[in-house]
Amino acid sequence: TGETLWIYMSGFGNEFSSEDPRCPGALPEGQNSPQVCPYGLYAEQLSGSAFTCPRPANKRSWLYRILPSVKHKPFIAAPCGDLTENWNEVEPDPNQLRWLPFSIPTPTKKKVDFATGLHTICGAGDAKSRNGIGVHIYTCNASMVDMCFNNSDGDFLIVPQQGEILITTEFGKMLVEPNEICVIQQGMRFSVDVFGATRGYILEVYGAHFELPDLGPIGGNGLANPRDFQCPVAWYEDRHVAAGYTIINKYQGKLFACQQDFSPFNVVAWHGNYTPYKYNLTNFMVINLAFYFPLQPPAWPALELPLLFALGNCMSEFMGLIKGHYEAKEEGFQPGGASLHSIMTPHGPDVDCFEKNSRAELKPERVAEGTMAFMFESSFSMAVTKWGLQTCQTLDKNYYQCWEDLCSHFDPSWKPSKQ
């Protein structure tokens, strides 16, 4: 990526406006769709919500582009590879599941870009009824050339694990590095450039957009602060592509492709609150201004906290490790791998972690230094795909053994100590 200085606008769900400095005054003044737009541009509205929904929930942006997005050849079916919404490929498996790091293809053997390197590992629901989720892995080694991706089914939350990715969108460019996440919302076209072996995770949601949780008793500050979210600034290319530019569209769980003879990233200016955005996980703040915690904290002040085994959890928990060592399972849970603990399936720290922490002196101690893990938690009972259980060949079939040496510490003669 060289010495490029990337510029962003700050805020979550803000009303933004941006124009490429090469075309000052490209944003119309006082109206969204004038009879003739500045510079002879076309006005388009991209809607992320119903037109008539209440103002706080209304998501839309106006884009002013050189050629309209409707100017393309018809969509035709395209190979889906390992991307799927078929949750009945294999029989259900309630066991604790863990995957070793997912393999990245070698470029000398096969060049794989982001679109062809998508693999669905688990999910639930249905894109047609707009109710459900999918969890995907991406592994690639080549940039997308004269090609972009558009998800008509839902939002992509992308979590890079190895290798930075340069995402070009209709709204501008974002450089997203490991330890950052980004969201490409439904209907937004984007292309991904990579700079070597690249791997990461994706959470796709069909029926809603991502929101920041309410803070409740902790007050007005903490967790993910809106000001730390960043969205791109306008950037356009007026590029004719004689050989054809490919738009890949994910629609009702399948892939389709169409051709056009120009770059879709021809938006000279835009304004609105429906945008792509990114966020640096190191900015996550646990409560008020006391400590900084990512999703799974790298520094944990010692409190008298119980060491929990989550028996009978009514949620599905998909976890990935971006970097470092996850304390509850330091050996088997590796960066670039994952685990899935399904609804009501018991799980928790392995035997080494339990024994170590049961005997440890309760004193201030920093743990998981240099570690970043994340969890996709859902009330959906997620099914694992055939690729996840068989094809990927990284499923750790010995995962259950990390709990086998847990032994009974029950002592019927125990008496409480006198204080």
Coordinates of C-alpha atoms in Angstrom, one line a residue:
T1 CA 0.0 0.0 0.0
G2 CA 3.1 2.3 0.0
E3 CA 2.9 5.7 1.6
T4 CA -0.8 6.4 0.8
L5 CA -2.5 8.4 3.5
W6 CA -6.0 7.1 4.1
I7 CA -8.6 9.7 5.2
Y8 CA -11.8 8.8 6.9
M9 CA -14.9 10.5 8.5
S10 CA -15.7 9.7 12.1
G11 CA -19.0 8.4 13.6
F12 CA -21.5 5.6 13.7
G13 CA -24.6 6.1 11.6
N14 CA -23.9 9.8 11.1
E15 CA -25.3 12.0 8.3
F16 CA -22.2 12.3 6.2
S17 CA -21.4 14.2 3.0
S18 CA -18.4 13.8 0.8
E19 CA -17.2 14.8 -2.7
D20 CA -14.0 13.9 -4.5
P21 CA -11.8 17.1 -4.4
R22 CA -11.2 16.7 -8.1
C23 CA -14.8 17.8 -8.6
P24 CA -15.6 20.6 -6.2
G25 CA -19.3 21.4 -5.9
A26 CA -20.3 18.0 -7.1
L27 CA -22.9 17.7 -4.3
P28 CA -26.1 19.4 -5.2
E29 CA -27.1 22.2 -2.9
G30 CA -30.6 22.2 -1.3
Q31 CA -32.0 19.2 -3.1
N32 CA -31.2 15.5 -3.6
S33 CA -32.1 15.1 -7.3
P34 CA -32.0 18.3 -9.3
Q35 CA -33.2 18.4 -12.9
V36 CA -29.5 18.5 -14.0
C37 CA -26.9 17.4 -11.5
P38 CA -23.5 19.2 -11.3
Y39 CA -20.9 17.9 -13.8
G40 CA -23.7 16.0 -15.6
L41 CA -23.8 13.3 -13.0
Y42 CA -26.6 10.8 -12.3
A43 CA -28.4 10.9 -8.9
E44 CA -29.2 7.5 -7.3
Q45 CA -30.5 6.7 -3.9
L46 CA -29.3 3.5 -2.1
S47 CA -31.8 2.5 0.6
G48 CA -31.0 0.3 3.6
S49 CA -34.4 0.5 5.1
A50 CA -38.1 1.0 4.0
F51 CA -38.7 4.5 2.7
T52 CA -41.5 5.1 5.3
C53 CA -39.7 3.8 8.5
P54 CA -39.3 6.3 11.4
R55 CA -36.5 8.8 11.0
P56 CA -34.1 7.3 13.6
A57 CA -34.3 4.0 11.7
N58 CA -34.2 5.4 8.2
K59 CA -31.0 4.4 6.3
R60 CA -30.3 5.8 2.9
S61 CA -27.6 7.6 0.9
W62 CA -27.6 9.6 -2.3
L63 CA -24.8 8.9 -4.7
Y64 CA -23.9 11.1 -7.7
R65 CA -22.2 9.0 -10.3
I66 CA -20.9 9.2 -13.9
L67 CA -23.0 6.4 -15.2
P68 CA -26.0 4.8 -13.4
S69 CA -25.7 1.4 -11.8
V70 CA -28.6 0.0 -13.8
K71 CA -26.5 0.1 -17.0
H72 CA -25.4 -3.6 -17.1
K73 CA -26.1 -6.8 -19.0
P74 CA -28.5 -9.3 -17.5
F75 CA -27.4 -11.4 -14.5
I76 CA -26.7 -15.1 -15.1
A77 CA -26.0 -17.9 -12.7
A78 CA -22.4 -18.2 -11.5
P79 CA -20.6 -20.9 -9.7
C80 CA -21.0 -20.7 -5.9
G81 CA -18.0 -22.7 -4.9
D82 CA -18.1 -23.3 -1.1
L83 CA -20.6 -20.4 -0.5
T84 CA -23.9 -21.9 0.5
E85 CA -27.2 -21.3 2.4
N86 CA -28.0 -25.0 2.5
W87 CA -28.1 -25.9 6.2
N88 CA -29.2 -29.5 5.5
E89 CA -26.2 -30.8 3.6
V90 CA -25.2 -33.0 6.5
E91 CA -26.8 -34.3 9.7
P92 CA -26.8 -32.0 12.7
D93 CA -23.8 -32.2 15.0
P94 CA -24.2 -30.9 18.6
N95 CA -20.6 -31.6 19.6
Q96 CA -18.1 -29.0 20.6
L97 CA -16.3 -28.2 17.3
R98 CA -12.9 -26.7 16.8
W99 CA -11.0 -26.0 13.6
L100 CA -7.2 -25.7 13.2
P101 CA -6.1 -22.7 11.1
F102 CA -7.9 -22.7 7.7
S103 CA -5.5 -23.3 4.8
I104 CA -4.6 -20.5 2.4
P105 CA -4.1 -21.5 -1.2
T106 CA -0.6 -21.2 -2.6
P107 CA -0.6 -18.7 -5.5
T108 CA 1.8 -20.9 -7.6
K109 CA -0.8 -23.6 -7.6
K110 CA -4.0 -21.5 -7.9
K111 CA -4.8 -17.8 -7.8
V112 CA -7.8 -17.2 -5.6
D113 CA -9.4 -13.8 -5.0
F114 CA -11.8 -12.7 -2.2
A115 CA -15.0 -13.6 -4.2
T116 CA -13.8 -17.2 -5.1
G117 CA -12.2 -17.7 -1.7
L118 CA -15.4 -17.5 0.3
H119 CA -16.3 -20.7 2.3
T120 CA -19.4 -21.0 4.4
I121 CA -18.8 -22.8 7.7
C122 CA -22.1 -22.6 9.5
G123 CA -25.3 -20.6 9.7
A124 CA -29.1 -20.6 10.1
G125 CA -32.2 -19.0 8.7
D126 CA -33.2 -18.0 5.2
A127 CA -32.1 -15.0 3.0
K128 CA -35.5 -15.0 1.2
S129 CA -37.4 -14.3 4.4
R130 CA -34.5 -12.0 5.6
N131 CA -34.1 -13.8 8.9
G132 CA -30.9 -15.5 9.7
I133 CA -27.1 -15.4 9.7
G134 CA -24.1 -17.1 7.9
V135 CA -20.6 -17.4 9.1
H136 CA -17.9 -17.6 6.3
I137 CA -14.2 -17.9 6.1
Y138 CA -12.2 -16.2 3.3
T139 CA -8.8 -17.4 2.2
C140 CA -7.2 -15.8 -0.8
N141 CA -3.9 -14.8 -2.4
A142 CA -4.9 -12.5 -5.3
S143 CA -6.7 -9.2 -5.8
M144 CA -10.0 -8.9 -7.6
V145 CA -9.3 -7.5 -11.1
D146 CA -12.1 -5.7 -13.0
M147 CA -14.6 -7.4 -10.6
C148 CA -16.7 -6.4 -7.6
F149 CA -19.0 -8.1 -5.2
N150 CA -22.5 -7.1 -4.2
N151 CA -24.5 -8.8 -1.4
S152 CA -28.3 -8.4 -1.9
D153 CA -28.9 -10.8 1.0
G154 CA -27.5 -8.8 3.9
D155 CA -24.6 -7.2 5.6
F156 CA -21.0 -8.5 5.8
L157 CA -19.0 -7.9 8.9
I158 CA -15.4 -8.7 7.9
V159 CA -12.7 -9.6 10.4
P160 CA -9.2 -9.8 8.8
Q161 CA -6.9 -12.3 10.6
Q162 CA -3.9 -12.4 8.3
G163 CA -3.0 -9.8 5.7
E164 CA -4.4 -6.3 5.3
I165 CA -7.2 -5.8 2.7
L166 CA -7.8 -2.7 0.7
I167 CA -11.6 -2.4 0.1
T168 CA -12.8 -0.2 -2.7
T169 CA -16.5 0.8 -2.4
E170 CA -18.8 3.2 -4.2
F171 CA -18.3 5.5 -1.2
G172 CA -14.5 5.4 -1.3
K173 CA -11.6 3.2 -0.1
M174 CA -10.8 1.6 3.3
L175 CA -7.6 -0.1 4.3
V176 CA -8.6 -2.7 6.9
E177 CA -5.8 -4.5 8.9
P178 CA -5.9 -7.4 11.3
N179 CA -7.2 -6.1 14.7
E180 CA -9.8 -4.0 12.7
I181 CA -13.2 -5.0 11.5
C182 CA -15.3 -3.5 8.7
V183 CA -19.0 -3.7 7.7
I184 CA -20.1 -3.6 4.1
Q185 CA -23.9 -3.1 4.2
Q186 CA -26.5 -4.7 2.0
G187 CA -26.4 -3.6 -1.6
M188 CA -23.0 -1.9 -1.5
R189 CA -20.6 -2.9 -4.3
F190 CA -17.0 -3.5 -3.2
S191 CA -13.8 -4.9 -4.5
V192 CA -10.9 -6.4 -2.4
D193 CA -7.2 -6.0 -3.0
V194 CA -4.8 -8.2 -1.1
F195 CA -1.0 -8.1 -0.6
G196 CA -0.1 -11.8 -0.1
A197 CA -1.6 -14.7 1.8
T198 CA -4.8 -13.4 3.3
R199 CA -7.3 -15.0 5.7
G200 CA -10.3 -13.8 7.8
Y201 CA -13.8 -14.3 9.0
I202 CA -17.2 -12.9 8.0
L203 CA -20.5 -12.7 9.8
E204 CA -23.4 -12.2 7.5
V205 CA -26.8 -11.0 8.8
Y206 CA -29.8 -11.2 6.6
G207 CA -32.6 -9.4 8.4
A208 CA -31.2 -6.4 10.1
H209 CA -28.2 -4.0 10.2
F210 CA -25.6 -4.0 12.9
E211 CA -26.3 -1.6 15.8
L212 CA -24.4 -0.4 18.8
P213 CA -25.8 -1.9 22.1
D214 CA -27.4 0.3 24.7
L215 CA -25.1 1.1 27.6
G216 CA -27.6 0.8 30.4
P217 CA -26.2 1.1 34.0
I218 CA -22.7 2.0 32.9
G219 CA -23.8 5.4 31.7
G220 CA -23.1 7.5 28.6
N221 CA -19.6 6.2 27.8
G222 CA -17.9 2.9 27.2
L223 CA -17.8 -0.1 25.0
A224 CA -17.6 0.9 21.3
N225 CA -17.7 4.6 21.1
P226 CA -19.5 6.0 18.0
R227 CA -16.7 8.5 17.3
D228 CA -14.2 5.6 16.8
F229 CA -16.0 4.2 13.7
Q230 CA -14.7 5.4 10.4
C231 CA -16.2 5.6 7.0
P232 CA -14.5 6.4 3.7
V233 CA -14.4 9.7 1.7
A234 CA -15.6 10.0 -1.9
W235 CA -13.2 8.7 -4.6
Y236 CA -14.1 7.9 -8.1
E237 CA -12.6 6.4 -11.3
D238 CA -13.9 7.2 -14.7
R239 CA -12.6 4.0 -16.4
H240 CA -13.8 2.3 -19.5
V241 CA -13.3 -1.5 -19.4
A242 CA -13.5 -2.8 -22.9
A243 CA -13.0 -6.4 -21.9
G244 CA -15.9 -6.2 -19.5
Y245 CA -16.2 -5.5 -15.8
T246 CA -17.9 -8.3 -13.7
I247 CA -20.5 -7.6 -11.0
I248 CA -20.9 -10.7 -8.7
N249 CA -24.3 -10.5 -6.9
K250 CA -25.2 -12.8 -4.0
Y251 CA -28.9 -13.2 -4.2
Q252 CA -31.1 -15.6 -2.2
G253 CA -28.0 -17.6 -1.2
K254 CA -26.7 -18.0 -4.8
L255 CA -24.2 -16.2 -6.9
F256 CA -25.0 -14.4 -10.2
A257 CA -22.8 -12.4 -12.5
C258 CA -23.3 -9.6 -15.0
Q259 CA -21.1 -7.6 -17.3
Q260 CA -20.7 -3.9 -17.9
D261 CA -18.1 -1.9 -19.7
F262 CA -17.2 0.6 -17.0
S263 CA -16.0 0.7 -13.4
P264 CA -18.9 0.8 -10.8
F265 CA -16.7 3.0 -8.6
N266 CA -17.7 6.1 -10.5
V267 CA -19.3 8.0 -7.6
V268 CA -18.0 11.5 -7.5
A269 CA -20.0 12.6 -4.5
W270 CA -22.4 11.3 -2.0
H271 CA -24.3 12.1 1.2
G272 CA -26.4 10.1 3.7
N273 CA -26.2 7.8 6.7
Y274 CA -26.0 4.4 4.9
T275 CA -22.3 3.7 4.4
P276 CA -19.6 1.2 4.8
Y277 CA -17.4 1.6 7.9
K278 CA -14.6 0.2 9.9
Y279 CA -13.5 0.0 13.5
N280 CA -10.2 -0.7 15.4
L281 CA -10.8 -3.3 18.1
T282 CA -8.2 -1.7 20.4
N283 CA -10.5 1.2 20.9
F284 CA -13.1 -1.0 22.7
M285 CA -13.6 0.3 26.2
V286 CA -15.0 -1.9 29.0
I287 CA -16.7 0.7 31.2
N288 CA -16.5 4.5 31.2
L289 CA -12.8 5.6 31.1
A290 CA -11.3 3.0 33.4
F291 CA -9.8 0.3 31.1
Y292 CA -9.5 -0.5 27.4
F293 CA -10.7 -4.0 26.5
P294 CA -11.1 -5.5 23.1
L295 CA -13.8 -8.2 22.4
Q296 CA -11.7 -10.7 24.4
P297 CA -9.4 -8.5 26.6
P298 CA -5.6 -8.6 26.4
A299 CA -5.4 -7.2 29.9
W300 CA -7.6 -8.3 32.7
P301 CA -7.3 -6.8 36.2
A302 CA -7.5 -9.6 38.7
L303 CA -10.8 -9.7 40.5
E304 CA -12.3 -12.5 42.5
L305 CA -14.1 -13.9 39.4
P306 CA -15.4 -17.4 39.2
L307 CA -13.9 -19.7 36.6
L308 CA -17.0 -20.6 34.6
F309 CA -18.1 -23.6 32.7
A310 CA -21.0 -22.5 30.5
L311 CA -23.3 -25.4 30.8
G312 CA -26.7 -25.0 29.1
N313 CA -26.0 -21.8 27.2
C314 CA -29.0 -20.9 25.1
M315 CA -26.8 -19.2 22.5
S316 CA -24.6 -20.4 19.7
E317 CA -21.0 -19.2 20.1
F318 CA -18.6 -19.1 17.1
M319 CA -15.2 -17.9 18.1
G320 CA -12.1 -17.0 16.2
L321 CA -8.6 -16.0 17.2
I322 CA -6.9 -13.1 15.4
K323 CA -3.6 -13.2 17.2
G324 CA -1.9 -14.4 20.4
H325 CA -2.9 -17.2 22.9
Y326 CA -6.5 -17.6 24.2
E327 CA -6.1 -18.3 27.9
A328 CA -8.9 -20.8 28.3
K329 CA -7.3 -23.1 25.7
E330 CA -3.7 -21.9 25.1
E331 CA -2.5 -24.9 23.0
G332 CA -5.3 -26.0 20.7
F333 CA -7.0 -22.7 19.8
Q334 CA -4.8 -21.1 17.2
P335 CA -4.8 -17.8 15.2
G336 CA -6.7 -18.5 11.9
G337 CA -8.7 -21.3 13.5
A338 CA -12.2 -21.3 15.1
S339 CA -14.6 -23.0 17.4
L340 CA -18.3 -23.5 17.6
H341 CA -20.2 -24.3 20.8
S342 CA -23.8 -25.0 19.9
I343 CA -26.9 -24.3 21.9
M344 CA -27.0 -26.1 25.2
T345 CA -23.7 -28.0 24.5
P346 CA -21.4 -27.7 27.6
H347 CA -18.0 -26.1 27.1
G348 CA -15.5 -24.1 29.0
P349 CA -11.8 -23.8 30.0
D350 CA -9.7 -26.9 29.4
V351 CA -8.2 -28.9 32.3
D352 CA -4.8 -27.0 32.3
C353 CA -6.6 -23.6 32.5
F354 CA -8.9 -24.8 35.3
E355 CA -6.3 -26.4 37.4
K356 CA -3.9 -23.4 37.0
N357 CA -6.5 -20.8 37.9
S358 CA -8.0 -22.8 40.7
R359 CA -4.7 -22.7 42.6
A360 CA -3.5 -19.2 41.5
E361 CA -3.0 -16.5 44.1
L362 CA -5.7 -13.8 43.7
K363 CA -3.6 -10.8 42.9
P364 CA -3.5 -8.2 40.1
E365 CA -2.3 -9.9 37.0
R366 CA -2.3 -9.1 33.3
V367 CA -3.4 -12.0 31.2
A368 CA -3.7 -12.7 27.4
E369 CA -1.2 -10.1 26.6
G370 CA -1.0 -9.5 22.8
T371 CA -4.1 -11.6 22.2
M372 CA -7.3 -10.7 20.3
A373 CA -10.1 -13.1 20.0
F374 CA -13.7 -12.5 19.0
M375 CA -17.1 -14.2 19.3
F376 CA -20.1 -14.2 16.9
E377 CA -22.9 -15.0 19.4
S378 CA -26.4 -15.8 18.2
S379 CA -29.8 -17.1 19.3
F380 CA -30.0 -19.0 16.1
S381 CA -29.2 -22.7 16.3
M382 CA -26.5 -22.8 13.7
A383 CA -25.9 -25.8 11.4
V384 CA -22.4 -26.7 10.1
T385 CA -21.9 -27.1 6.4
K386 CA -20.3 -30.0 4.6
W387 CA -17.3 -27.8 3.9
G388 CA -17.0 -27.1 7.6
L389 CA -17.3 -30.7 8.7
Q390 CA -15.5 -32.5 5.9
T391 CA -14.1 -30.6 2.9
C392 CA -11.9 -28.0 4.7
Q393 CA -10.0 -30.9 6.4
T394 CA -9.1 -28.7 9.4
L395 CA -11.7 -30.0 11.9
D396 CA -9.9 -31.0 15.1
K397 CA -11.5 -34.4 15.9
N398 CA -9.6 -34.6 19.2
Y399 CA -11.1 -31.4 20.6
Y400 CA -13.2 -33.2 23.2
Q401 CA -10.1 -34.6 24.8
C402 CA -9.1 -31.2 26.3
W403 CA -11.8 -31.8 29.0
E404 CA -11.2 -35.6 29.6
D405 CA -8.7 -35.2 32.4
L406 CA -11.0 -33.0 34.5
C407 CA -11.3 -34.9 37.8
S408 CA -13.5 -34.7 40.8
H409 CA -12.4 -32.4 43.7
F410 CA -15.4 -33.3 45.8
D411 CA -14.7 -33.6 49.5
P412 CA -17.7 -34.6 51.6
S413 CA -15.8 -33.7 54.8
W414 CA -15.1 -30.2 53.8
K415 CA -15.9 -27.5 56.3
P416 CA -16.0 -23.7 55.8
S417 CA -12.9 -22.0 57.2
K418 CA -13.4 -19.6 60.1
Q419 CA -12.9 -16.0 59.2

